[in-house]
Coordinates of C-alpha atoms in Angstrom, one line a residue:
X25 CA 26.4 6.4 -3.3
X26 CA 23.3 7.8 -3.5
X27 CA 20.2 6.8 -5.4
X28 CA 16.6 8.4 -6.3
X29 CA 13.1 7.0 -6.8
X30 CA 10.6 8.4 -7.8
X31 CA 7.1 6.9 -7.2
X32 CA 4.5 9.6 -6.5
X33 CA 1.4 8.2 -6.1
X34 CA -1.1 6.1 -4.9
X35 CA -1.2 4.9 -1.4
X36 CA -1.5 0.9 -2.2
X37 CA 1.3 1.3 -5.6
X38 CA 3.9 3.0 -2.9
X39 CA 3.6 0.7 -0.4
X40 CA 4.1 -2.5 -3.0
X41 CA 7.6 0.1 -3.9
X42 CA 9.0 0.6 -0.5
X43 CA 11.2 -3.0 -0.6
X44 CA 13.0 -1.1 -3.6
X45 CA 14.6 1.2 -1.3
X46 CA 15.3 -1.8 1.1
X47 CA 16.7 -3.9 -1.8
X48 CA 18.8 -0.8 -3.0
X49 CA 20.1 -0.6 0.7
X50 CA 20.9 -4.2 0.8
X51 CA 23.1 -3.9 -2.0
X52 CA 25.0 -0.6 -1.3
X53 CA 24.8 -0.4 2.7
X54 CA 26.0 3.0 2.7
X55 CA 24.1 4.3 0.2
X56 CA 21.5 7.3 0.4
X57 CA 17.8 6.8 -0.5
X58 CA 16.3 10.0 -2.0
X59 CA 12.5 9.4 -2.7
X60 CA 10.0 12.3 -4.5
X61 CA 6.9 11.3 -3.4
X62 CA 3.3 12.9 -3.6
X63 CA 3.1 15.0 -0.6
X64 CA -0.7 13.4 0.0
X65 CA 1.5 10.5 0.3
X66 CA 4.4 11.5 2.5
X67 CA 3.3 9.6 5.2
X68 CA 3.7 6.2 4.3
X69 CA 7.5 7.1 2.7
X70 CA 8.1 8.4 6.6
X71 CA 7.3 5.5 7.9
X72 CA 9.7 3.7 5.5
X73 CA 13.5 2.8 7.8
X74 CA 15.4 2.2 4.5
X75 CA 14.9 5.9 3.1
X76 CA 17.3 8.6 4.3
X77 CA 15.3 11.5 2.5
X78 CA 11.7 12.8 1.4
X79 CA 10.9 15.2 -1.5
X80 CA 7.1 16.1 -1.1
X81 CA 5.9 16.7 -4.9
X82 CA 2.7 19.6 -4.2
X83 CA 0.1 18.6 -6.4
X84 CA 0.1 21.7 -8.3
X85 CA 3.8 21.5 -9.5
X86 CA 3.1 20.6 -12.9
X87 CA 7.0 20.5 -13.5
X88 CA 7.5 18.7 -10.4
X89 CA 10.8 19.4 -8.5
X90 CA 14.6 19.9 -9.2
X91 CA 16.4 18.1 -7.4
X92 CA 19.6 18.7 -6.2
X93 CA 22.7 17.2 -6.1
X94 CA 24.2 14.4 -8.2
X95 CA 22.9 11.1 -8.1
X96 CA 24.3 7.5 -9.3
X97 CA 21.2 6.1 -10.3
X98 CA 17.5 7.5 -10.5
X99 CA 14.5 5.0 -10.9
X100 CA 11.1 5.9 -12.2
X101 CA 9.2 3.0 -10.3
X102 CA 6.1 4.6 -11.0
X103 CA 6.4 4.4 -15.3
X104 CA 4.1 8.4 -15.6
X105 CA 5.4 10.9 -17.2
X106 CA 4.9 12.6 -13.9
X107 CA 7.3 10.4 -11.9
X108 CA 9.6 10.1 -15.2
X109 CA 10.0 13.9 -15.5
X110 CA 11.4 14.0 -12.6
X111 CA 14.0 11.3 -13.0
X112 CA 14.7 13.2 -16.6
X113 CA 15.2 16.7 -14.8
X114 CA 18.1 14.8 -12.1
X115 CA 21.1 14.3 -12.6
X116 CA 22.3 10.9 -12.4
X117 CA 24.8 9.0 -14.3
X118 CA 21.8 6.0 -14.4
X119 CA 18.2 6.3 -15.5
X120 CA 16.3 3.4 -15.1
X121 CA 12.3 2.4 -15.5
X122 CA 10.0 -0.1 -14.5
X123 CA 9.0 -1.8 -17.7
X124 CA 5.4 -0.9 -18.0
X125 CA 6.2 2.9 -19.1
X126 CA 3.2 5.0 -20.3
X127 CA 2.5 8.5 -21.2
X128 CA 6.5 8.9 -23.0
X129 CA 8.2 8.1 -19.6
X130 CA 10.3 6.2 -21.7
X131 CA 11.9 8.6 -23.2
X132 CA 13.4 9.4 -19.9
X133 CA 14.6 6.1 -18.1
X134 CA 15.6 2.8 -19.5
X135 CA 13.5 0.1 -19.4
X136 CA 14.0 -2.6 -16.6
X137 CA 12.2 -6.2 -18.1
X138 CA 10.9 -8.0 -15.1
X139 CA 13.0 -11.2 -14.6
X140 CA 10.1 -14.2 -15.4
X141 CA 9.9 -15.5 -12.3
X142 CA 8.4 -12.1 -10.8
X143 CA 4.9 -12.4 -11.4
X144 CA 3.7 -10.1 -8.6
X145 CA 4.5 -6.4 -8.9
X146 CA 6.2 -6.1 -5.8
X147 CA 9.2 -8.5 -7.1
X148 CA 9.0 -6.2 -10.8
X149 CA 9.7 -3.0 -9.1
X150 CA 12.9 -4.8 -7.2
X151 CA 13.5 -5.4 -10.4
X152 CA 14.4 -2.2 -11.1
X153 CA 16.5 -1.7 -8.0
X154 CA 18.5 -5.1 -9.1
X155 CA 19.5 -3.6 -12.4
X156 CA 21.8 -0.8 -10.5
X157 CA 23.0 -3.2 -8.2
X158 CA 20.3 -4.0 -5.8
X159 CA 20.0 -6.7 -3.7
X160 CA 16.7 -8.8 -2.6
X161 CA 16.0 -12.6 -2.0
X162 CA 12.5 -11.6 -1.1
X163 CA 11.0 -8.0 -0.7
X164 CA 11.2 -6.2 2.4
X165 CA 9.2 -3.1 3.2
X166 CA 11.2 -1.8 6.5
X167 CA 7.8 -0.4 7.1
X168 CA 7.7 0.5 10.6
X169 CA 4.9 2.2 12.8
X170 CA 5.3 5.6 15.3
X171 CA 4.6 4.7 18.8
X172 CA 3.4 8.5 18.9
X173 CA 0.8 7.1 16.0
X174 CA -0.1 4.3 18.2
X175 CA -0.8 6.3 21.1
X176 CA -3.2 8.5 19.1
X177 CA -5.4 5.5 17.3
X178 CA -5.8 3.6 20.7
X179 CA -6.7 7.3 22.0
X180 CA -9.2 7.3 19.2
X181 CA -10.5 3.6 19.5
X182 CA -11.6 4.1 23.3
X183 CA -13.2 7.1 22.5
X184 CA -15.5 5.3 20.5
X185 CA -15.9 2.3 23.0
X186 CA -12.5 0.2 22.5
X187 CA -11.6 -2.0 25.6
X188 CA -8.3 -3.1 24.4
X189 CA -9.5 -6.3 22.8
X190 CA -8.4 -7.7 19.9
X191 CA -10.2 -6.6 16.7
X192 CA -9.8 -6.9 13.1
X193 CA -10.0 -3.8 10.6
X194 CA -12.2 -3.9 7.4
X195 CA -11.7 -1.3 4.6
X196 CA -14.8 -1.9 2.2
X197 CA -13.9 0.5 0.1
X198 CA -11.9 0.9 -2.9
X199 CA -10.2 3.3 -5.6
X200 CA -12.8 1.8 -8.2
X201 CA -16.3 0.8 -7.1
X202 CA -15.6 -2.4 -9.3
X203 CA -13.0 -3.5 -7.1
X204 CA -15.1 -3.5 -4.6
X205 CA -17.0 -7.0 -2.7
X206 CA -20.9 -6.4 -1.5
X207 CA -21.8 -3.9 1.4
X208 CA -24.0 -7.0 2.5
X209 CA -21.3 -9.4 2.9
X210 CA -19.1 -6.8 4.5
X211 CA -22.2 -6.3 6.7
X212 CA -22.9 -10.1 7.3
X213 CA -18.9 -10.6 8.3
X214 CA -18.3 -8.2 10.5
X215 CA -21.8 -9.2 12.5
X216 CA -20.1 -12.5 12.5
X217 CA -17.1 -11.0 13.6
X218 CA -18.8 -9.2 16.8
X219 CA -19.7 -13.1 17.0
X220 CA -16.4 -14.3 17.9
X221 CA -15.6 -11.7 20.6
X222 CA -13.5 -9.8 18.3
X223 CA -14.8 -6.0 17.6
X224 CA -14.6 -4.9 14.1
X225 CA -13.1 -1.6 12.9
X226 CA -13.9 0.2 9.8
X227 CA -11.3 1.8 8.5
X228 CA -10.6 4.3 4.8
X229 CA -10.6 7.7 3.8
X230 CA -13.0 10.1 3.8
X231 CA -14.5 8.6 0.6
X232 CA -15.1 5.3 2.0
X233 CA -17.7 7.3 4.2
X234 CA -20.6 6.6 1.7
X235 CA -19.7 2.8 1.5
X236 CA -19.3 2.0 5.0
X237 CA -22.9 4.2 5.4
X238 CA -23.9 1.7 2.6
X239 CA -23.1 -1.3 4.8
X240 CA -24.7 -0.5 7.7
X241 CA -27.9 -0.6 6.1
X242 CA -27.7 -4.3 5.9
X243 CA -26.0 -4.3 9.5
X244 CA -22.5 -3.9 11.5
X245 CA -24.3 -1.1 13.3
X246 CA -21.9 -2.3 17.0
X247 CA -18.9 -1.9 14.7
X248 CA -16.4 0.7 15.3
X249 CA -15.7 3.3 12.5
X250 CA -12.5 5.3 12.1
X251 CA -13.2 5.9 8.5
X252 CA -12.0 9.3 7.9
X253 CA -10.4 10.0 11.1
X254 CA -6.9 8.8 10.2
X255 CA -4.0 10.0 9.0
X256 CA -1.9 8.0 6.7
X257 CA 0.6 7.5 9.4
X258 CA -1.9 6.6 11.9
X259 CA -3.4 4.3 9.4
X260 CA -0.5 2.3 9.6
X261 CA -0.2 2.5 13.9
X262 CA -4.2 1.0 13.6
X263 CA -3.5 -2.3 10.8
X264 CA 0.1 -3.3 13.2
X265 CA -2.7 -3.4 16.4
X266 CA -5.3 -5.3 14.6
X267 CA -5.4 -9.7 14.3
X268 CA -6.2 -9.5 10.5
X269 CA -7.0 -6.5 7.7
X270 CA -10.3 -7.7 5.6
X271 CA -10.6 -5.9 2.0
X272 CA -9.9 -5.4 -1.6
X273 CA -7.3 -4.5 -3.7
X274 CA -7.1 -1.6 -1.9
X275 CA -3.8 0.8 0.0
X276 CA -4.7 -0.5 3.3
X277 CA -4.5 -4.3 1.9
X278 CA -1.2 -3.5 0.7
X279 CA 0.0 -1.7 3.9
X280 CA -1.4 -4.9 6.0
X281 CA 1.1 -7.4 4.3
X282 CA 3.7 -4.8 4.6
X283 CA 3.8 -4.9 8.4
X284 CA 3.1 -8.8 8.2
X285 CA -0.5 -8.4 9.6
X286 CA -2.6 -11.2 8.3
X287 CA -4.7 -10.1 5.3
X288 CA -7.3 -11.5 3.4
X289 CA -8.4 -10.2 0.3
X290 CA -11.5 -9.7 -2.2
X291 CA -10.3 -9.7 -5.8
X292 CA -13.7 -8.6 -7.7
X293 CA -11.7 -7.4 -10.9
X294 CA -7.4 -7.3 -10.5
X295 CA -5.3 -10.8 -10.8
X296 CA -4.4 -11.7 -7.2
X297 CA -1.2 -13.3 -9.1
X298 CA -0.1 -9.7 -9.9
X299 CA -1.4 -7.8 -7.4
X300 CA -2.6 -10.1 -4.1
X301 CA -1.0 -8.8 -0.4
X302 CA 2.4 -9.7 -0.8
X303 CA 3.0 -13.5 -0.2
X304 CA -0.4 -13.9 1.0
X305 CA -2.6 -15.2 -1.9
X306 CA -3.7 -18.1 0.4
X307 CA -5.7 -15.5 1.9
X308 CA -6.8 -14.0 -1.1
X309 CA -10.4 -14.9 -3.1
X310 CA -11.0 -14.1 -6.8
X311 CA -14.2 -13.1 -8.3
X312 CA -12.3 -14.9 -11.7
X313 CA -12.8 -17.9 -10.0
X314 CA -16.6 -17.5 -8.8
X315 CA -18.8 -15.5 -6.6
X316 CA -17.3 -14.7 -3.4
X317 CA -19.5 -15.8 -0.6
X318 CA -20.0 -14.7 3.1
X319 CA -19.0 -18.2 4.1
X320 CA -15.8 -18.3 2.0
X321 CA -14.8 -15.2 3.3
X322 CA -15.7 -16.2 7.3
X323 CA -13.3 -18.9 6.6
X324 CA -10.4 -17.4 6.0
X325 CA -10.8 -14.9 8.4
X326 CA -11.5 -17.3 11.1
X327 CA -7.7 -19.1 10.0
X328 CA -6.3 -15.5 10.7
X329 CA -7.6 -15.7 13.9
X330 CA -6.4 -18.6 14.7
X331 CA -3.2 -18.0 13.1
X332 CA -3.5 -20.1 10.4

């Protein structure tokens, strides 16, 4: 059997969608899974053991690629026109889609309503795979860093003064400014982590350089920064080596959860019940419950470092 999954962007959403591939493999062990993804984010799908073939979609491809061959089913797990159009052009016996269909995407696939028990978006994506025979008692991301990427990351860390000790990765950025915790808070927690004998390592994309500059106005001068210095594959390797991840509702937080790394989540706007670090809602703080304090964050990080 052969399946096409269309999920082009963005990083965190792609990570949350990866269990779709493992569910298809569980239900159809000998199947081939083809994944269409924005070329900028292809690195994360490359590291998913459940994906057999990747179709890279360039940003300038307005109509998307025409993917050769026959599919038993094509799955739109994004629900936008750009993802739906790839499904529309595919030769597939069945075409199904994530229930939140926008931009006319409902014209090209049948909406799969989530099971009432599927509160988290990851489980809602897996429900789309279940509609075509996928199986999953729990979400399995099958995300695995590549040893060559790990070697590259270790070299970059050592060049920054890291001495092979334990470290916590921190992402002070997020796609939306409203999803970010305060620079003062991140600075204070980073300095506290260093006082515990653990190195704080800031990560993120190039746009997050400005965010780190804001943090360093308030402290964290001795923290290591790899902000803007890792590829997506290297980002996965870096997070896999960490004792804990600290950040908001952003891509690296979901990577940590997918790797089984303790992930302290700071939710200033979105609902943790739907988009928390998967399986780790007990490590999440929500502004809906009151201001997120430095002390509360330190408590969760301390528990993560202690293995709680």
